[in-house]
Amino acid sequence: SGAVTKEVITVPIMKEGRAALEKINESMGLGFDDFDLDYYTNLFKEKLGRDPTDVECFDMGQSNSEHSRHWFFGGKMVIDGEEKPKTLFQMVKETLPKDVPNNSVIAFHDNSSVIRGYECNALLPTQFGKAGPMKVDKQTLHPLLTAETHNFPCGVAPFPG
């Protein structure tokens, strides 16, 4: 493929402070804002007491990027100059009020929900905690529904899909 490895670089936060993080943020296009720069500088300088590598900085940038976080869903909405009273996530959650009986076992947890299932035949161990024979028995199984909400393309996954 022609790919060439690159040496891992240490970012000198311990010596240069936030300026070192600002420099790699600019050169690698990490997308850190002022909050991120302050947070990661403090994390490495004060809490961890060490310099991060460029690999760690890239990982932090991508882990907190549009790919992996859902800032958009929890942020305030301003449409045509008018701030809306609710976030997108608040509006979605309102479709399943807690005080109304429904078919939900788990709702809106880590991109997933579980709906009430049914009793069915399942293959189960005869003894838990060690190897042994299996048996067919009744068990209630609840279907898990999940939605992939990562944005593509992005720095982590540059191809759509």
PDB file of C-alpha atoms in Angstrom:
ATOM      1  CA  SER A   1       0.000   0.000   0.000  1.00  0.00           C
ATOM      2  CA  GLY A   2       2.974   2.287   0.318  1.00  0.00           C
ATOM      3  CA  ALA A   3       2.173   3.092   3.942  1.00  0.00           C
ATOM      4  CA  VAL A   4       5.193   4.096   5.977  1.00  0.00           C
ATOM      5  CA  THR A   5       5.413   3.935   9.764  1.00  0.00           C
ATOM      6  CA  LYS A   6       6.055   7.110  11.697  1.00  0.00           C
ATOM      7  CA  GLU A   7       7.913   7.501  14.977  1.00  0.00           C
ATOM      8  CA  VAL A   8       5.772   8.214  18.041  1.00  0.00           C
ATOM      9  CA  ILE A   9       6.292  11.776  19.256  1.00  0.00           C
ATOM     10  CA  THR A  10       6.134  12.899  22.881  1.00  0.00           C
ATOM     11  CA  VAL A  11       4.209  16.155  23.363  1.00  0.00           C
ATOM     12  CA  PRO A  12       6.145  18.250  25.933  1.00  0.00           C
ATOM     13  CA  ILE A  13       3.239  19.399  28.113  1.00  0.00           C
ATOM     14  CA  MET A  14       5.288  19.059  31.306  1.00  0.00           C
ATOM     15  CA  LYS A  15       7.814  21.607  30.003  1.00  0.00           C
ATOM     16  CA  GLU A  16       5.740  23.806  27.681  1.00  0.00           C
ATOM     17  CA  GLY A  17       2.236  23.446  29.131  1.00  0.00           C
ATOM     18  CA  ARG A  18      -0.825  24.195  27.039  1.00  0.00           C
ATOM     19  CA  ALA A  19       1.292  25.694  24.233  1.00  0.00           C
ATOM     20  CA  ALA A  20       2.620  22.208  23.394  1.00  0.00           C
ATOM     21  CA  LEU A  21      -0.906  20.861  23.110  1.00  0.00           C
ATOM     22  CA  GLU A  22      -1.988  23.860  21.024  1.00  0.00           C
ATOM     23  CA  LYS A  23       0.878  23.172  18.616  1.00  0.00           C
ATOM     24  CA  ILE A  24      -0.005  19.508  18.040  1.00  0.00           C
ATOM     25  CA  ASN A  25      -3.683  20.390  17.903  1.00  0.00           C
ATOM     26  CA  GLU A  26      -2.934  22.722  15.008  1.00  0.00           C
ATOM     27  CA  SER A  27      -0.444  20.454  13.207  1.00  0.00           C
ATOM     28  CA  MET A  28      -2.581  17.289  13.456  1.00  0.00           C
ATOM     29  CA  GLY A  29      -5.982  18.975  13.125  1.00  0.00           C
ATOM     30  CA  LEU A  30      -7.249  17.402  16.349  1.00  0.00           C
ATOM     31  CA  GLY A  31     -10.173  19.779  16.784  1.00  0.00           C
ATOM     32  CA  PHE A  32      -9.561  20.578  20.459  1.00  0.00           C
ATOM     33  CA  ASP A  33     -11.384  23.678  21.663  1.00  0.00           C
ATOM     34  CA  ASP A  34     -10.365  25.828  24.658  1.00  0.00           C
ATOM     35  CA  PHE A  35     -12.136  23.510  27.098  1.00  0.00           C
ATOM     36  CA  ASP A  36     -10.354  20.450  25.648  1.00  0.00           C
ATOM     37  CA  LEU A  37      -6.959  22.179  25.674  1.00  0.00           C
ATOM     38  CA  ASP A  38      -7.358  23.180  29.331  1.00  0.00           C
ATOM     39  CA  TYR A  39      -8.761  19.782  30.332  1.00  0.00           C
ATOM     40  CA  TYR A  40      -6.047  17.672  28.666  1.00  0.00           C
ATOM     41  CA  THR A  41      -3.248  19.983  29.778  1.00  0.00           C
ATOM     42  CA  ASN A  42      -4.441  19.633  33.372  1.00  0.00           C
ATOM     43  CA  LEU A  43      -4.987  15.883  32.990  1.00  0.00           C
ATOM     44  CA  PHE A  44      -1.433  15.182  31.860  1.00  0.00           C
ATOM     45  CA  LYS A  45       0.431  17.886  33.773  1.00  0.00           C
ATOM     46  CA  GLU A  46      -1.366  17.776  37.127  1.00  0.00           C
ATOM     47  CA  LYS A  47      -3.062  14.376  37.412  1.00  0.00           C
ATOM     48  CA  LEU A  48      -0.911  11.990  35.392  1.00  0.00           C
ATOM     49  CA  GLY A  49       2.362  13.892  35.740  1.00  0.00           C
ATOM     50  CA  ARG A  50       3.667  12.946  32.323  1.00  0.00           C
ATOM     51  CA  ASP A  51       3.751  13.984  28.689  1.00  0.00           C
ATOM     52  CA  PRO A  52       1.253  12.421  26.276  1.00  0.00           C
ATOM     53  CA  THR A  53       2.245  10.982  22.913  1.00  0.00           C
ATOM     54  CA  ASP A  54       0.923  12.150  19.565  1.00  0.00           C
ATOM     55  CA  VAL A  55      -0.912   8.820  19.357  1.00  0.00           C
ATOM     56  CA  GLU A  56      -2.739   9.524  22.624  1.00  0.00           C
ATOM     57  CA  CYS A  57      -3.595  13.041  21.471  1.00  0.00           C
ATOM     58  CA  PHE A  58      -4.973  11.728  18.178  1.00  0.00           C
ATOM     59  CA  ASP A  59      -7.040   9.153  20.068  1.00  0.00           C
ATOM     60  CA  MET A  60      -8.421  11.817  22.419  1.00  0.00           C
ATOM     61  CA  GLY A  61      -9.241  14.061  19.479  1.00  0.00           C
ATOM     62  CA  GLN A  62     -11.132  11.306  17.710  1.00  0.00           C
ATOM     63  CA  SER A  63     -12.797   9.945  20.836  1.00  0.00           C
ATOM     64  CA  ASN A  64     -14.260  13.381  21.473  1.00  0.00           C
ATOM     65  CA  SER A  65     -14.969  14.184  17.841  1.00  0.00           C
ATOM     66  CA  GLU A  66     -18.114  14.328  15.818  1.00  0.00           C
ATOM     67  CA  HIS A  67     -17.584  10.619  15.198  1.00  0.00           C
ATOM     68  CA  SER A  68     -17.961   9.399  18.742  1.00  0.00           C
ATOM     69  CA  ARG A  69     -19.773  12.027  20.755  1.00  0.00           C
ATOM     70  CA  HIS A  70     -23.298  13.207  20.485  1.00  0.00           C
ATOM     71  CA  TRP A  71     -22.835  16.881  21.300  1.00  0.00           C
ATOM     72  CA  PHE A  72     -25.284  17.714  18.555  1.00  0.00           C
ATOM     73  CA  PHE A  73     -28.177  15.821  20.140  1.00  0.00           C
ATOM     74  CA  GLY A  74     -27.717  17.389  23.573  1.00  0.00           C
ATOM     75  CA  GLY A  75     -26.843  20.896  22.453  1.00  0.00           C
ATOM     76  CA  LYS A  76     -29.210  23.811  22.269  1.00  0.00           C
ATOM     77  CA  MET A  77     -30.914  24.305  18.942  1.00  0.00           C
ATOM     78  CA  VAL A  78     -31.113  27.705  17.316  1.00  0.00           C
ATOM     79  CA  ILE A  79     -33.218  27.754  14.167  1.00  0.00           C
ATOM     80  CA  ASP A  80     -33.567  30.970  12.174  1.00  0.00           C
ATOM     81  CA  GLY A  81     -32.167  32.880  15.154  1.00  0.00           C
ATOM     82  CA  GLU A  82     -34.706  31.443  17.601  1.00  0.00           C
ATOM     83  CA  GLU A  83     -33.481  29.210  20.434  1.00  0.00           C
ATOM     84  CA  LYS A  84     -35.694  26.166  20.844  1.00  0.00           C
ATOM     85  CA  PRO A  85     -36.714  25.173  24.390  1.00  0.00           C
ATOM     86  CA  LYS A  86     -35.621  21.519  24.072  1.00  0.00           C
ATOM     87  CA  THR A  87     -32.672  19.578  22.707  1.00  0.00           C
ATOM     88  CA  LEU A  88     -33.153  16.861  20.101  1.00  0.00           C
ATOM     89  CA  PHE A  89     -32.444  14.240  22.757  1.00  0.00           C
ATOM     90  CA  GLN A  90     -35.070  15.693  25.101  1.00  0.00           C
ATOM     91  CA  MET A  91     -37.625  15.558  22.281  1.00  0.00           C
ATOM     92  CA  VAL A  92     -36.777  11.933  21.471  1.00  0.00           C
ATOM     93  CA  LYS A  93     -37.036  10.898  25.142  1.00  0.00           C
ATOM     94  CA  GLU A  94     -40.430  12.588  25.452  1.00  0.00           C
ATOM     95  CA  THR A  95     -41.871   9.951  23.132  1.00  0.00           C
ATOM     96  CA  LEU A  96     -41.548   7.466  26.003  1.00  0.00           C
ATOM     97  CA  PRO A  97     -42.813   9.154  29.184  1.00  0.00           C
ATOM     98  CA  LYS A  98     -41.855   7.373  32.413  1.00  0.00           C
ATOM     99  CA  ASP A  99     -45.337   7.753  33.920  1.00  0.00           C
ATOM    100  CA  VAL A 100     -47.117   5.950  31.048  1.00  0.00           C
ATOM    101  CA  PRO A 101     -47.112   2.118  30.812  1.00  0.00           C
ATOM    102  CA  ASN A 102     -45.170   0.913  27.787  1.00  0.00           C
ATOM    103  CA  ASN A 103     -43.274  -2.012  26.347  1.00  0.00           C
ATOM    104  CA  SER A 104     -39.825  -0.699  27.285  1.00  0.00           C
ATOM    105  CA  VAL A 105     -37.452  -2.538  29.642  1.00  0.00           C
ATOM    106  CA  ILE A 106     -34.451  -0.237  29.032  1.00  0.00           C
ATOM    107  CA  ALA A 107     -34.778   2.999  27.079  1.00  0.00           C
ATOM    108  CA  PHE A 108     -32.178   5.307  25.595  1.00  0.00           C
ATOM    109  CA  HIS A 109     -29.089   3.784  27.184  1.00  0.00           C
ATOM    110  CA  ASP A 110     -25.843   3.917  25.201  1.00  0.00           C
ATOM    111  CA  ASN A 111     -27.608   4.056  21.813  1.00  0.00           C
ATOM    112  CA  SER A 112     -29.769   1.068  22.725  1.00  0.00           C
ATOM    113  CA  SER A 113     -33.141   0.103  24.103  1.00  0.00           C
ATOM    114  CA  VAL A 114     -34.674  -3.187  25.165  1.00  0.00           C
ATOM    115  CA  ILE A 115     -38.335  -3.996  24.615  1.00  0.00           C
ATOM    116  CA  ARG A 116     -40.377  -6.501  26.565  1.00  0.00           C
ATOM    117  CA  GLY A 117     -39.860  -9.965  25.138  1.00  0.00           C
ATOM    118  CA  TYR A 118     -41.485 -13.313  25.595  1.00  0.00           C
ATOM    119  CA  GLU A 119     -40.855 -16.733  27.038  1.00  0.00           C
ATOM    120  CA  CYS A 120     -39.190 -19.124  24.614  1.00  0.00           C
ATOM    121  CA  ASN A 121     -37.079 -22.249  24.534  1.00  0.00           C
ATOM    122  CA  ALA A 122     -33.427 -21.539  25.220  1.00  0.00           C
ATOM    123  CA  LEU A 123     -30.307 -23.659  25.531  1.00  0.00           C
ATOM    124  CA  LEU A 124     -29.093 -23.277  29.124  1.00  0.00           C
ATOM    125  CA  PRO A 125     -26.352 -24.863  31.231  1.00  0.00           C
ATOM    126  CA  THR A 126     -27.439 -27.427  33.794  1.00  0.00           C
ATOM    127  CA  GLN A 127     -24.851 -26.068  36.248  1.00  0.00           C
ATOM    128  CA  PHE A 128     -23.674 -22.496  36.368  1.00  0.00           C
ATOM    129  CA  GLY A 129     -20.026 -21.631  36.914  1.00  0.00           C
ATOM    130  CA  LYS A 130     -18.429 -24.734  35.437  1.00  0.00           C
ATOM    131  CA  ALA A 131     -18.421 -26.861  32.308  1.00  0.00           C
ATOM    132  CA  GLY A 132     -21.251 -29.337  31.980  1.00  0.00           C
ATOM    133  CA  PRO A 133     -24.154 -30.507  29.869  1.00  0.00           C
ATOM    134  CA  MET A 134     -26.744 -28.153  28.430  1.00  0.00           C
ATOM    135  CA  LYS A 135     -30.535 -28.429  28.534  1.00  0.00           C
ATOM    136  CA  VAL A 136     -33.471 -26.843  26.757  1.00  0.00           C
ATOM    137  CA  ASP A 137     -35.590 -24.825  29.167  1.00  0.00           C
ATOM    138  CA  LYS A 138     -37.933 -21.848  29.156  1.00  0.00           C
ATOM    139  CA  GLN A 139     -36.442 -18.368  29.486  1.00  0.00           C
ATOM    140  CA  THR A 140     -37.769 -14.890  28.891  1.00  0.00           C
ATOM    141  CA  LEU A 141     -35.699 -13.095  26.251  1.00  0.00           C
ATOM    142  CA  HIS A 142     -36.008  -9.350  25.638  1.00  0.00           C
ATOM    143  CA  PRO A 143     -34.975  -8.066  22.174  1.00  0.00           C
ATOM    144  CA  LEU A 144     -32.235  -5.451  22.155  1.00  0.00           C
ATOM    145  CA  LEU A 145     -32.569  -2.620  19.664  1.00  0.00           C
ATOM    146  CA  THR A 146     -29.530  -0.509  18.900  1.00  0.00           C
ATOM    147  CA  ALA A 147     -28.796   2.380  16.601  1.00  0.00           C
ATOM    148  CA  GLU A 148     -25.388   3.259  15.265  1.00  0.00           C
ATOM    149  CA  THR A 149     -25.169   7.008  15.561  1.00  0.00           C
ATOM    150  CA  HIS A 150     -21.552   7.622  14.614  1.00  0.00           C
ATOM    151  CA  ASN A 151     -21.017  10.081  11.836  1.00  0.00           C
ATOM    152  CA  PHE A 152     -19.234   8.995   8.677  1.00  0.00           C
ATOM    153  CA  PRO A 153     -16.969   9.931   7.062  1.00  0.00           C
ATOM    154  CA  CYS A 154     -14.678  11.323   9.741  1.00  0.00           C
ATOM    155  CA  GLY A 155     -11.074  11.083  10.888  1.00  0.00           C
ATOM    156  CA  VAL A 156     -11.565   7.670  12.542  1.00  0.00           C
ATOM    157  CA  ALA A 157     -13.537   6.131   9.687  1.00  0.00           C
ATOM    158  CA  PRO A 158     -12.918   8.124   6.500  1.00  0.00           C
ATOM    159  CA  PHE A 159     -15.199   6.009   4.320  1.00  0.00           C
ATOM    160  CA  PRO A 160     -19.008   6.189   4.392  1.00  0.00           C
ATOM    161  CA  GLY A 161     -20.975   3.187   5.586  1.00  0.00           C
TER     162      GLY A 161
END
